[in-house]
Tab-separated table of C-alpha atoms in Angstrom:
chain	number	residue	atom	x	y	z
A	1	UNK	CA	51.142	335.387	-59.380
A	2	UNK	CA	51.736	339.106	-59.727
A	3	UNK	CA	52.862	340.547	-62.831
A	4	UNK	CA	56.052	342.208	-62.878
A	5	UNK	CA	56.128	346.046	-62.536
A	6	UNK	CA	57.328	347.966	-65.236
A	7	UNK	CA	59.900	349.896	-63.763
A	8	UNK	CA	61.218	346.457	-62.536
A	9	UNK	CA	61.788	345.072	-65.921
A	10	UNK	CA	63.306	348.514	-66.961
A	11	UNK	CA	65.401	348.153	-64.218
A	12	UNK	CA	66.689	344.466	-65.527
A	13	UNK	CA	66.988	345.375	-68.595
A	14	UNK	CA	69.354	347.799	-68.165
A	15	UNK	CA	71.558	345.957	-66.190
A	16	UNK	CA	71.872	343.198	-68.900
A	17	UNK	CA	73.115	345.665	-70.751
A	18	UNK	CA	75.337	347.177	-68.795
A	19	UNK	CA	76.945	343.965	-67.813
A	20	UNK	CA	76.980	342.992	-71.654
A	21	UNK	CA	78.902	346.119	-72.320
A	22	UNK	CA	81.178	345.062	-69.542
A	23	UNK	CA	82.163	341.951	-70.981
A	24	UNK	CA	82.810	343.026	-74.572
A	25	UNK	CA	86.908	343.280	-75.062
A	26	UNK	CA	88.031	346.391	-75.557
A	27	UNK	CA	89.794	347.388	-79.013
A	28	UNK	CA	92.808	349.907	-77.845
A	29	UNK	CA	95.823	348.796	-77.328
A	30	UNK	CA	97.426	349.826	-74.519
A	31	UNK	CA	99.013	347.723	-71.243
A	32	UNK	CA	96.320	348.332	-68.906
A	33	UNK	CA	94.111	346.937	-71.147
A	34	UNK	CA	95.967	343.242	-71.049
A	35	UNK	CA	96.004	343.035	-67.760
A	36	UNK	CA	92.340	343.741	-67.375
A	37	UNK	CA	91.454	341.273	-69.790
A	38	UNK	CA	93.516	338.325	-67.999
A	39	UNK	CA	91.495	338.797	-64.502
A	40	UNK	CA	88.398	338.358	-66.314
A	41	UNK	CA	89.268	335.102	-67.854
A	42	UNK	CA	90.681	334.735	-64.335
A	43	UNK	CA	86.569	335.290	-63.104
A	44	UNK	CA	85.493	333.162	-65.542
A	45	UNK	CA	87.631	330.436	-64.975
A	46	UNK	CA	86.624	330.450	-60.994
A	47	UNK	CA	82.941	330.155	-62.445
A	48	UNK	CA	83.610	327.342	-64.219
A	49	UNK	CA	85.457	326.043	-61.711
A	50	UNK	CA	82.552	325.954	-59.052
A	51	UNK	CA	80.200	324.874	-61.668
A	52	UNK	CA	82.513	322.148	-62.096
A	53	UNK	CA	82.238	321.028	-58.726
A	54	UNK	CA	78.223	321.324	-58.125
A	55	UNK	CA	77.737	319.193	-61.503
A	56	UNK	CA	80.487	316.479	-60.440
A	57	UNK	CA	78.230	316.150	-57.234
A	58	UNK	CA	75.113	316.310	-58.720
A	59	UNK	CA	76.299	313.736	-61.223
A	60	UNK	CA	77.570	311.268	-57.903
A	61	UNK	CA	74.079	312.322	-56.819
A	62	UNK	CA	72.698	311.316	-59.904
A	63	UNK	CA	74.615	307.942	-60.321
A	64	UNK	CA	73.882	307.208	-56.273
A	65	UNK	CA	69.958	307.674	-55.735
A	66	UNK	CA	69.432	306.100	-59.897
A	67	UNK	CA	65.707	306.599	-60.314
A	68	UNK	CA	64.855	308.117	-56.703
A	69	UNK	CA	65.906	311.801	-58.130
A	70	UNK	CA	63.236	313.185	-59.504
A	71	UNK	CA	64.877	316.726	-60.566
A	72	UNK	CA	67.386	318.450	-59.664
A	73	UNK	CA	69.004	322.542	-60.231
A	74	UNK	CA	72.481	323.775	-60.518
A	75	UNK	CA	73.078	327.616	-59.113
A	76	UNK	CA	76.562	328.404	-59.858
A	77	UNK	CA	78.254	329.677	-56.766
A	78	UNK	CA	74.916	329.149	-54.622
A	79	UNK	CA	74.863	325.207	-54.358
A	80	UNK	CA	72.455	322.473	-55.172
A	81	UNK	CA	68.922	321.569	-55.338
A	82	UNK	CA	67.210	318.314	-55.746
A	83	UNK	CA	63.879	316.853	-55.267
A	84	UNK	CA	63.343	313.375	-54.334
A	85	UNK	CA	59.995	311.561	-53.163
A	86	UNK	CA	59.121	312.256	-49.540
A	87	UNK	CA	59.316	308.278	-50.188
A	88	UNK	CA	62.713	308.266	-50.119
A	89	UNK	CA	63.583	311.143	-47.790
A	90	UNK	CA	65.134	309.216	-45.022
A	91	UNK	CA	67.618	307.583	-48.223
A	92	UNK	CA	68.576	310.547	-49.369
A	93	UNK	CA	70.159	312.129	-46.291
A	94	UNK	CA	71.710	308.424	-45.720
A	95	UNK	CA	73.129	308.702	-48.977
A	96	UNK	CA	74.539	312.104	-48.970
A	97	UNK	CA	75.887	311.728	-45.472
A	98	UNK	CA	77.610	308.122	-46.305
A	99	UNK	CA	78.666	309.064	-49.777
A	100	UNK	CA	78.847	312.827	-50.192
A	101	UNK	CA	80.155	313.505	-46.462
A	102	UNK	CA	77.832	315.666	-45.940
A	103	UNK	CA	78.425	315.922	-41.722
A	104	UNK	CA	76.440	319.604	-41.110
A	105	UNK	CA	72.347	319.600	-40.563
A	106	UNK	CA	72.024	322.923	-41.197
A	107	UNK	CA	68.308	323.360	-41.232
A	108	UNK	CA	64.796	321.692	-41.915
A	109	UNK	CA	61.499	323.105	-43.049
A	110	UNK	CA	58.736	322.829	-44.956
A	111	UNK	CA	57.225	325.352	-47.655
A	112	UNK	CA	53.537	325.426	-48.357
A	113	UNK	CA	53.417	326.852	-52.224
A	114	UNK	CA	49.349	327.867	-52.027
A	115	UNK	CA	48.959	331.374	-52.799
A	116	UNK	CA	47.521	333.176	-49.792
A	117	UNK	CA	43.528	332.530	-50.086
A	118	UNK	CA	42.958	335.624	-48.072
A	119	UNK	CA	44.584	337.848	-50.823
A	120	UNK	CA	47.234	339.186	-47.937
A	121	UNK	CA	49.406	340.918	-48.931
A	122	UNK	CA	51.571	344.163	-46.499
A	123	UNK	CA	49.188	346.831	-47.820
A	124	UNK	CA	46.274	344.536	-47.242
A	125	UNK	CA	43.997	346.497	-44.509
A	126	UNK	CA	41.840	343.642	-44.217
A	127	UNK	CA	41.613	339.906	-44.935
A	128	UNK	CA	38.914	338.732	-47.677
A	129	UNK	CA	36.285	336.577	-46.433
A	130	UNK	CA	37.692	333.131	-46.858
A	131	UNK	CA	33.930	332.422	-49.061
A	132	UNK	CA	34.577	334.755	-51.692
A	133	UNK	CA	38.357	333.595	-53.176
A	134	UNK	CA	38.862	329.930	-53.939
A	135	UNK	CA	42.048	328.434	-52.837
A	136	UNK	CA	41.871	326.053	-55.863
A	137	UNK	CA	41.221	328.457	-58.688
A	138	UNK	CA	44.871	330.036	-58.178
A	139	UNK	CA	47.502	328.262	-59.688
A	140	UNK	CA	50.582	327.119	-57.487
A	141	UNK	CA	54.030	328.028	-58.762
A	142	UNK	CA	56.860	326.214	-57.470
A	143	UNK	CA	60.928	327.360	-56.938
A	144	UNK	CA	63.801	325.617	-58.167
A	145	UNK	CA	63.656	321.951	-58.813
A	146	UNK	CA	59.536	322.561	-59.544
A	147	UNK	CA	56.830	320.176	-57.535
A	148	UNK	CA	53.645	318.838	-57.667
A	149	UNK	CA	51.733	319.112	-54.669
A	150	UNK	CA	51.221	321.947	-52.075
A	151	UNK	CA	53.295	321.405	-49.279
A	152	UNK	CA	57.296	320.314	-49.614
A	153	UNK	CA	59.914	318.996	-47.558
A	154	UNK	CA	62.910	321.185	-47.216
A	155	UNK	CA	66.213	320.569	-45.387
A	156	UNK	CA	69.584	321.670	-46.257
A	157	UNK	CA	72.640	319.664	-45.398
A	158	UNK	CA	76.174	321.064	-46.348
A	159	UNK	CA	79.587	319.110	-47.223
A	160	UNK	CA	82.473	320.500	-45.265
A	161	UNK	CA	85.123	318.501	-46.769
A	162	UNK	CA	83.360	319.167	-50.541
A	163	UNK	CA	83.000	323.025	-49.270
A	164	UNK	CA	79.176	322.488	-50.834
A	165	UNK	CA	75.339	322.958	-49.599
A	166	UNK	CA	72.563	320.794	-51.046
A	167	UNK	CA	68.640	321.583	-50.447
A	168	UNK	CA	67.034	318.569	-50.786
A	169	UNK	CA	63.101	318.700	-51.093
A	170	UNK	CA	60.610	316.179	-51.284
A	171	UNK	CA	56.746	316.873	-52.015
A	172	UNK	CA	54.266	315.376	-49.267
A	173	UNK	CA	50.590	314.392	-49.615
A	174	UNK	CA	48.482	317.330	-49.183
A	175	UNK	CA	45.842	315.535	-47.108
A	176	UNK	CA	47.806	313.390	-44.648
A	177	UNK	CA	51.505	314.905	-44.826
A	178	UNK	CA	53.823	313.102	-43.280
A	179	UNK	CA	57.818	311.980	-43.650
A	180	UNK	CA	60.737	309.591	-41.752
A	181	UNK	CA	62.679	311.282	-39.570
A	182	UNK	CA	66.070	312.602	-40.100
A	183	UNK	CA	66.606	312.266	-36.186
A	184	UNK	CA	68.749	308.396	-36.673
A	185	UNK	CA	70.909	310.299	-39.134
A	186	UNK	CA	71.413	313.873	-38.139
A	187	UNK	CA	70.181	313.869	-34.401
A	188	UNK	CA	70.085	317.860	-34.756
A	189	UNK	CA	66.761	317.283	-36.983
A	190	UNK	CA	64.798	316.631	-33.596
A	191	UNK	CA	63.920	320.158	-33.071
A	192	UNK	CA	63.497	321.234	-36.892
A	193	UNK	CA	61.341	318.241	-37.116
A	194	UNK	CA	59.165	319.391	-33.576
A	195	UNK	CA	59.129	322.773	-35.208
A	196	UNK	CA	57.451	321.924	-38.713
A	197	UNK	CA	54.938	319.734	-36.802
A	198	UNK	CA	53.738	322.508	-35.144
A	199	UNK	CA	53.815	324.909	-37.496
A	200	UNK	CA	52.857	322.851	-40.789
A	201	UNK	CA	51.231	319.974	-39.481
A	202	UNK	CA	53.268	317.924	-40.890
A	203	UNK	CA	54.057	314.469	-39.068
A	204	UNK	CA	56.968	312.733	-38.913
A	205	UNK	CA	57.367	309.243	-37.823
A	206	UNK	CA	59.736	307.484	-35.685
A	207	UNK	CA	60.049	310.432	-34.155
A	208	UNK	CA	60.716	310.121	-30.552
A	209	UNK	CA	59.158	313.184	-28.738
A	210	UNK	CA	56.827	314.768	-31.085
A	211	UNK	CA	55.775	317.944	-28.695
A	212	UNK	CA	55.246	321.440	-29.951
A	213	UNK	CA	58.159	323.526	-29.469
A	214	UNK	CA	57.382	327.026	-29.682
A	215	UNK	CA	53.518	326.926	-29.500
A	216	UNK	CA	51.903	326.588	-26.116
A	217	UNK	CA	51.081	322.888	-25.661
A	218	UNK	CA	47.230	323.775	-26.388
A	219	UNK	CA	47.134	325.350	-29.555
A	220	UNK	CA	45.071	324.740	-32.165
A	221	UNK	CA	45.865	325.334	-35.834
A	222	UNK	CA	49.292	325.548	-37.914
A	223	UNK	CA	49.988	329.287	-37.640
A	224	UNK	CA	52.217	329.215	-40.809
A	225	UNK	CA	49.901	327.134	-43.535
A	226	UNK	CA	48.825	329.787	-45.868
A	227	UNK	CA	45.242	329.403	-45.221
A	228	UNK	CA	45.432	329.882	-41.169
A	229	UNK	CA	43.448	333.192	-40.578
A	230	UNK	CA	44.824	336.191	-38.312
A	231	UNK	CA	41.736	336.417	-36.387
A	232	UNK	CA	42.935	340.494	-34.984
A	233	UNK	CA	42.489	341.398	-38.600
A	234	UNK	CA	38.759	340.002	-39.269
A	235	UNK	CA	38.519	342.414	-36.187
A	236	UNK	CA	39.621	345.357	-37.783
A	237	UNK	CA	41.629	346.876	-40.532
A	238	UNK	CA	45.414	346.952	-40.294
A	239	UNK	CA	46.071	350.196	-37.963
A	240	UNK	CA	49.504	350.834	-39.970
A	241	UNK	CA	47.316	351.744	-43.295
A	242	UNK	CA	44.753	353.996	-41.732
A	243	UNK	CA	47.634	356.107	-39.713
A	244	UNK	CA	49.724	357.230	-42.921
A	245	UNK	CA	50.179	360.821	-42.241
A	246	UNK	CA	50.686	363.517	-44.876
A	247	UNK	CA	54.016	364.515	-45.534
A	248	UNK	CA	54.487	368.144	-45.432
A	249	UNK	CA	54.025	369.937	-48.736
A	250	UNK	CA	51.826	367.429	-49.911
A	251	UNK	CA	48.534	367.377	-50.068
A	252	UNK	CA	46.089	364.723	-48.925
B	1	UNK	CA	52.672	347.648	12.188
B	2	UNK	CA	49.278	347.561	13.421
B	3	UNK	CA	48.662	351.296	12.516
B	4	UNK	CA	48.353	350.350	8.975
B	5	UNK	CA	45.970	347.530	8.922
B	6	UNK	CA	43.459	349.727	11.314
B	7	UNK	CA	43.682	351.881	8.588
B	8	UNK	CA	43.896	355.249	10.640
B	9	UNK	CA	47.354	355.811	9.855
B	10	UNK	CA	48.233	359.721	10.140
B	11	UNK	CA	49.321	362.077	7.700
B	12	UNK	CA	52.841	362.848	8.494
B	13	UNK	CA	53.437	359.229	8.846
B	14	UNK	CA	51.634	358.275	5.485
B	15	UNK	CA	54.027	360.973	3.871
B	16	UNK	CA	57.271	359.547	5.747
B	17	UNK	CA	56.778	355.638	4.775
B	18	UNK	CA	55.312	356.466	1.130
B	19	UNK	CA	58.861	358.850	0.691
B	20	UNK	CA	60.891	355.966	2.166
B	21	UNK	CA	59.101	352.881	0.068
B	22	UNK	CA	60.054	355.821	-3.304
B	23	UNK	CA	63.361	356.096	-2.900
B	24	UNK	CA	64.053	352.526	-2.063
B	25	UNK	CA	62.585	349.984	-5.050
B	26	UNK	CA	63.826	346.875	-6.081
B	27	UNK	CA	63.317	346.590	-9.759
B	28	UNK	CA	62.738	342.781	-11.062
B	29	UNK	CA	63.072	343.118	-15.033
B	30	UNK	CA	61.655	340.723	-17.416
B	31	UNK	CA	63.525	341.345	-20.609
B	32	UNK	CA	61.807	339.600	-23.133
B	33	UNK	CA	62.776	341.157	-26.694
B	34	UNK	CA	64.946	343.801	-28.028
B	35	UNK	CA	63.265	346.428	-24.933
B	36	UNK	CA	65.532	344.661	-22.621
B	37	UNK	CA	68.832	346.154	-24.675
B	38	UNK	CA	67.606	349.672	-23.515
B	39	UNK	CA	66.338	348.622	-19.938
B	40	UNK	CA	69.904	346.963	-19.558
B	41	UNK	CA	71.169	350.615	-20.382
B	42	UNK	CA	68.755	352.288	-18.047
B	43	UNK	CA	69.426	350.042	-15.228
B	44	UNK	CA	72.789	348.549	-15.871
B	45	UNK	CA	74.806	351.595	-17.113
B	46	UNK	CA	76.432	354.362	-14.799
B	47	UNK	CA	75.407	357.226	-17.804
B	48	UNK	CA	71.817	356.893	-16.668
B	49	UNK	CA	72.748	356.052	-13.176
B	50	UNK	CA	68.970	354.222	-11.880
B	51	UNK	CA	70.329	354.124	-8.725
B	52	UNK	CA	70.173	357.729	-7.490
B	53	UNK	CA	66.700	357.568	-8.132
B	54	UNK	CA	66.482	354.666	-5.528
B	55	UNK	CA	65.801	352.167	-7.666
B	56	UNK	CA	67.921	348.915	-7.087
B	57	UNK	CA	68.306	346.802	-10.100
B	58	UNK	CA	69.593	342.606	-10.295
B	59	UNK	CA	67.640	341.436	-7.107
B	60	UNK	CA	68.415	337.609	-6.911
B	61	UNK	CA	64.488	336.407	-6.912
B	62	UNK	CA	61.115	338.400	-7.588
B	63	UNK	CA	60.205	337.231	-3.868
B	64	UNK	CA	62.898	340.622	-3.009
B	65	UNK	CA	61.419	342.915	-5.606
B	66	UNK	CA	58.997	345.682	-4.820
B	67	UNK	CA	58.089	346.764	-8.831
B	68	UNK	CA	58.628	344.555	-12.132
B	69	UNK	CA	59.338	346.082	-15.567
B	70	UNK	CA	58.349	343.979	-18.706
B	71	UNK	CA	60.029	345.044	-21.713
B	72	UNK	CA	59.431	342.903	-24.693
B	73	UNK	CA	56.804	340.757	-26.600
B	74	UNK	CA	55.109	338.521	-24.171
B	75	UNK	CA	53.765	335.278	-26.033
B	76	UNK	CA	51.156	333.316	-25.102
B	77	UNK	CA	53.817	330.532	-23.785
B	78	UNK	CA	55.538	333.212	-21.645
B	79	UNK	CA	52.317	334.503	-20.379
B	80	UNK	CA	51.495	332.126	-17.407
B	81	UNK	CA	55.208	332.351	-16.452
B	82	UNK	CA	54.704	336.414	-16.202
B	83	UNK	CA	51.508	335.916	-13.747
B	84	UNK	CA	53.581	333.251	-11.753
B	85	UNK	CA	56.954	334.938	-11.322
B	86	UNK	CA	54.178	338.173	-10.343
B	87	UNK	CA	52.597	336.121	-8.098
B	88	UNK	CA	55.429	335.741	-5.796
B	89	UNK	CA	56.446	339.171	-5.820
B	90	UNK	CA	55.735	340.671	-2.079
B	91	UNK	CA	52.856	343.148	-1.930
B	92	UNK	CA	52.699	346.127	-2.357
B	93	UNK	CA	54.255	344.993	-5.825
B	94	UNK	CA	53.883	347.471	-9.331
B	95	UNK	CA	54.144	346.418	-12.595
B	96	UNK	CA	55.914	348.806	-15.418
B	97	UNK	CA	55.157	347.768	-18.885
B	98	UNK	CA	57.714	348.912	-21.370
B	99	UNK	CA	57.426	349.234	-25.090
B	100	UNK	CA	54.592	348.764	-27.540
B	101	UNK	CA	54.606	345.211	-27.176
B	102	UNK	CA	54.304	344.410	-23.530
B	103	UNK	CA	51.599	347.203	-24.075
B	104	UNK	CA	49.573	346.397	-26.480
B	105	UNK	CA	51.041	344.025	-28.688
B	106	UNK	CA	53.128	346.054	-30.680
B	107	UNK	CA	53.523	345.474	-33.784
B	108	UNK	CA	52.567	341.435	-33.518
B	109	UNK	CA	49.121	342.837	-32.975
B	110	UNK	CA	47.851	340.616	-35.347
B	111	UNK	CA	50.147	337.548	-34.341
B	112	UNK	CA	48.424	334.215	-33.540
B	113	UNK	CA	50.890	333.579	-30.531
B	114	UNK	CA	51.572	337.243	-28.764
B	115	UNK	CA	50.059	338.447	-26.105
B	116	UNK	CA	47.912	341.869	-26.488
B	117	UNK	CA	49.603	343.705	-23.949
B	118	UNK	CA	50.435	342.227	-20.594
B	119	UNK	CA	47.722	343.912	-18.688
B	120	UNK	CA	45.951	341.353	-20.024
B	121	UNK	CA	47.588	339.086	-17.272
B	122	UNK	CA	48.964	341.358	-14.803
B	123	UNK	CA	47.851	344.552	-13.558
B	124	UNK	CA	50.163	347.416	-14.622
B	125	UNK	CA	50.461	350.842	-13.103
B	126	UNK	CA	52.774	352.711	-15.904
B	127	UNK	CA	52.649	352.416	-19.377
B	128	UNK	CA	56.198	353.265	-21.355
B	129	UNK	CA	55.711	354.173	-24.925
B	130	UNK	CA	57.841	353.598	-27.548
B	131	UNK	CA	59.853	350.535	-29.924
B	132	UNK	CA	61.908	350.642	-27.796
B	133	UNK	CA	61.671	353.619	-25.532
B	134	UNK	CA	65.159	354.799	-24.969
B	135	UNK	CA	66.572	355.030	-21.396
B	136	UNK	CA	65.342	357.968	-20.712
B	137	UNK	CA	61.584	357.492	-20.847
B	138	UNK	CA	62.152	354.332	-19.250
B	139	UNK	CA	63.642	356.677	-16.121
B	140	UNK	CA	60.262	358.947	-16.701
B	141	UNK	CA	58.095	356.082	-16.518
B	142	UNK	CA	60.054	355.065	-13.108
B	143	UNK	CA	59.843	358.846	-11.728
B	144	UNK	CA	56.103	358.825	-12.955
B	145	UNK	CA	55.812	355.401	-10.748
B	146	UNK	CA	57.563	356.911	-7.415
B	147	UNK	CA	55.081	360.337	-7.956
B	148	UNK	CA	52.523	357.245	-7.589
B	149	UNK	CA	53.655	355.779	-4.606
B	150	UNK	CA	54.152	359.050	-3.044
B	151	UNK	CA	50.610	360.084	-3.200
B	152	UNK	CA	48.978	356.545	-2.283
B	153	UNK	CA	47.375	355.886	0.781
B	154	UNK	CA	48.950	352.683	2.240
B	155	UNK	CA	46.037	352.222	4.534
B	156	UNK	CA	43.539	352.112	1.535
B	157	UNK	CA	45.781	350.234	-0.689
B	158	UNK	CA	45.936	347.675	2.120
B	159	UNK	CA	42.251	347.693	3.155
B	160	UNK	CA	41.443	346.733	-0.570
B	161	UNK	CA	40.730	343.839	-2.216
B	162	UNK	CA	43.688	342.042	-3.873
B	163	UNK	CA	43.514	342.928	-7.416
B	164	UNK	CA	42.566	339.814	-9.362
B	165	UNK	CA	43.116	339.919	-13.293
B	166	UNK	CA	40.400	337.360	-15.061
C-alpha cells in the first residue's frame, strides 16, 4: 500500500477542523442564532435516525444467520456490510430475501484484493517482469468488513420496503474458487454470475448455462484477476507517457 | 456491361460512371461506441445535410450499401460479425474507419478484448482521426472517399484480385 501524500493529509486535516469549528455553538445571543442551532440538532437527529435503522437490521441480521456472520460494518447513511462464509452464501440471500424483504438484485461481483504484481499503476510506462516482484511478499489489505483470502464474493441486494442496501461478501478459496448460485433466489444473478466466471474464474454451481458473456467463447485467461498481463504493454511502453508535450513557457 | 470486364473501357466513360457511382453512395454505419453519437449527427441531422453530398444514409441491409463507416471500438467478439456483415456488402464496397478506435485501437490499445484497428479484419480506404471526430471531419473523410472513387479505374479495380485480409 501507498503511503499517503502529504498534501493529502494537510488537506484532511483541515477539514476536521473546519467542520469542528462548525459544530461548536455559538455564544451571542441573538434570534438567528436559535434557529440555526435547532436545524442542527434537526441533522443530527436524522443521523441517528438512519443509524438507527442499519443497526436494527444488522441486529435481525445478527439474531437470523447466529454464528454464520462472520463480521459485519455500519456506514451511516451508506448501508450495510457483512461477510459471511462463501459456505453459506446461498443462506444468506435466502435469509435476507425471506426475512429482511430484500426483493432488488442489484448487482454481483467479485473483488480480487492482490496488489497488482506488475507494479501498474496509470503512470506506469511499462509492466515489470512478472520474475522480479513476488505476488506473495506484498501484503493484502482488505475494505470494510476485512477478509482473509484473495478473492471475495460481492453482491448487493437492497430492501425496498426497509428503504436499505446490504453488500454481502463472502471470501472463496484462492485455488479452486467457487460458490452456489443466487440464480433459484434472485433469477437476475444469471448474468452477474456468467460475468464473474469469465472474468474471475470463479465457478458457480448449479448454475444452469455457465457460458462466457462478454468474452469471445475462446478466450483464455480472466482479464480482470490482478495478475493477468496486458500483453500490448510487454510490447512497448505506454504511448500516453512518452507524448507529454511541453506546455508553453515551460521548459523541458 | 461487357465494356468493363474487357477492361478497355474509355476515358470519357470511366469519368461519367466514376462521377455517377460519387454522388450516389449508400452509407451502411456500424456504430459501435460513443463515434456513432457524431456519425448519427453527420448522417442523421439536416445541419450537416450528408445528403447533398450524395451520400444516402439508413439502407435496410448491407447487401444495398456501396461504402460502410465503423465508428467505435470493435472487440474481438464483434470482429467476425464486422467481416461477415462486409462480406455481403456488393462490390465495389469501401470501408471508412472512424475514430481512434476502429483505427487503431484507441485508447484500449492495451485492452485484452479490443480489436487494434479494424483494418485488421477489413480493408479500409479512409482513415478519420479523432475521439470522436466531429461531423465535420467525418464529411471530409466522405469527400476524401468520393475524390477516391473519382480517380479509380473501374476496369483495373475489377480486373484485380479480390482483396483478401489474413
Amino acid at each position: 500500500m501507498a503511503e499517503i501524500p502529504d498534501h493529502l493529509l494537510k488537506r484532511a486535516q483541515a477539514a476536521r477542523e473546519k467542520a469542528q469549528a462548525n459544530q461548536e455553538p455559538k455564544v451571542s445571543p441573538n434570534e438567528g442564532v436559535t434557529a440555526q442551532t435547532t436545524s442542527v440538532v434537526d441533522d443530527e437527529s436524522l443521523v441517528q435516525e438512519i443509524d438507527e435503522k442499519a443497526e436494527n437490521i444488522l441486529h435481525q441480521i445478527q439474531s437470523g444467520l447466529n454464528e454464520k456472520l462472520i463480521s459485519s460494518h455500519v456506514a451511516p447513511n451508506r448501508g450495510l456490510w457483512i461477510r459471511v462464509s462463501s459456505k453459506d452464501w446461498r443462506e444468506t440471500a435466502q435469509f435476507l430475501k425471506d426475512q429482511l424483504d430484500c426483493q432488488f438484485f442489484d448487482w454481483l461481483s467479485v473483488i480480487d484484493w492482490m496488489p497488482s504484481p506488475y507494479g501498474r499503476e496509470l503512470d506506469t510506462e511499462q509492466d515489470i517482469e512478472p520474475e522480479t516482484v513476488n505476488p506473495e511478499e506484498q501484503p493484502i489489505e482488505w475494505g470494510y468488513t476485512g477478509g482473509q483470502t484473495r478473492f471475495q464474493l460481492i453482491c448487493r441486494v437492497y430492501s425496498i420496503t426497509l428503504g436499505i442496501g446490504i453488500m454481502v461478501k463472502a471470501d472463496l478459496d484462492d485455488q479452486n474458487p467457487r460458490a452456489l448460485s443466487l440464480i433459484p433466489i434472485y433469477p437476475g444473478a444469471n448474468w452477474h454470475e456468467r460475468e464473474a466466471r469469465e472474468m474471475f474464474g470463479v465457478t458457480f454451481d448449479e448454475h444452469p448455462d455457465l457460458r462466457n458473456i462478454y468474452l469471445p467463447g475462446d478466450f483464455e485467461g480472466h482479464p480482470l484477476r490482478k495478475d493477468y498481463p496486458l500483453l500490448s504493454r510487454r510490447m512497448k511502453p505506454w504511448p500516453g507517457v512518452v507524448d507529454v508535450e511541453v506546455m508553453p513557457g515551460e521548459e523541458k | 456491361m461487357g465494356l468493363v470486364e474487357s477492361g478497355k473501357m474509355p476515358k470519357p466513360l470511366t469519368k461519367l460512371l466514376n462521377m455517377s457511382r460519387r454522388y450516389s453512395m449508400w452509407v451502411y454505419q456500424w456504430g459501435l461506441a460513443c463515434c456513432a453519437i457524431e456519425m448519427g449527427a453527420a448522417f442523421a441531422s439536416p445541419r450537416y445535410d450528408v445528403m447533398r453530398l450524395g451520400v444516402i444514409p439508413l439502407p435496410a441491409s448491407p447487401r444495398q450499401a456501396d461504402f460502410l463507416v465503423v465508428s467505435g471500438t470493435v472487440t474481438d467478439k464483434m470482429a467476425p460479425a464486422v467481416r461477415r456483415l462486409w462480406e455481403q456488402m456488393p462490390d465495389p464496397k469501401y470501408v471508412i474507419s472512424m475514430g481512434s478506435c476502429a483505427n487503431c485501437g484507441g485508447p484500449y490499445w492495451d485492452s485484452y478484448s479490443v480489436t487494434k484497428g479494424v483494418d485488421q479484419i477489413i480493408p479500409v480506404d479512409v482513415y478519420v482521426p479523432g475521439c470522436p471526430p466531429s461531423p465535420a471531419a467525418c464529411r471530409e473523410g466522405i469527400v476524401l472517399l468520393q475524390e477516391r472513387i473519382m480517380n479509380e479505374d473501374m476496369a483495373e479495380r475489377w480486373k484485380g484480385d479480390p482483396i483478401v485480409v489474413e
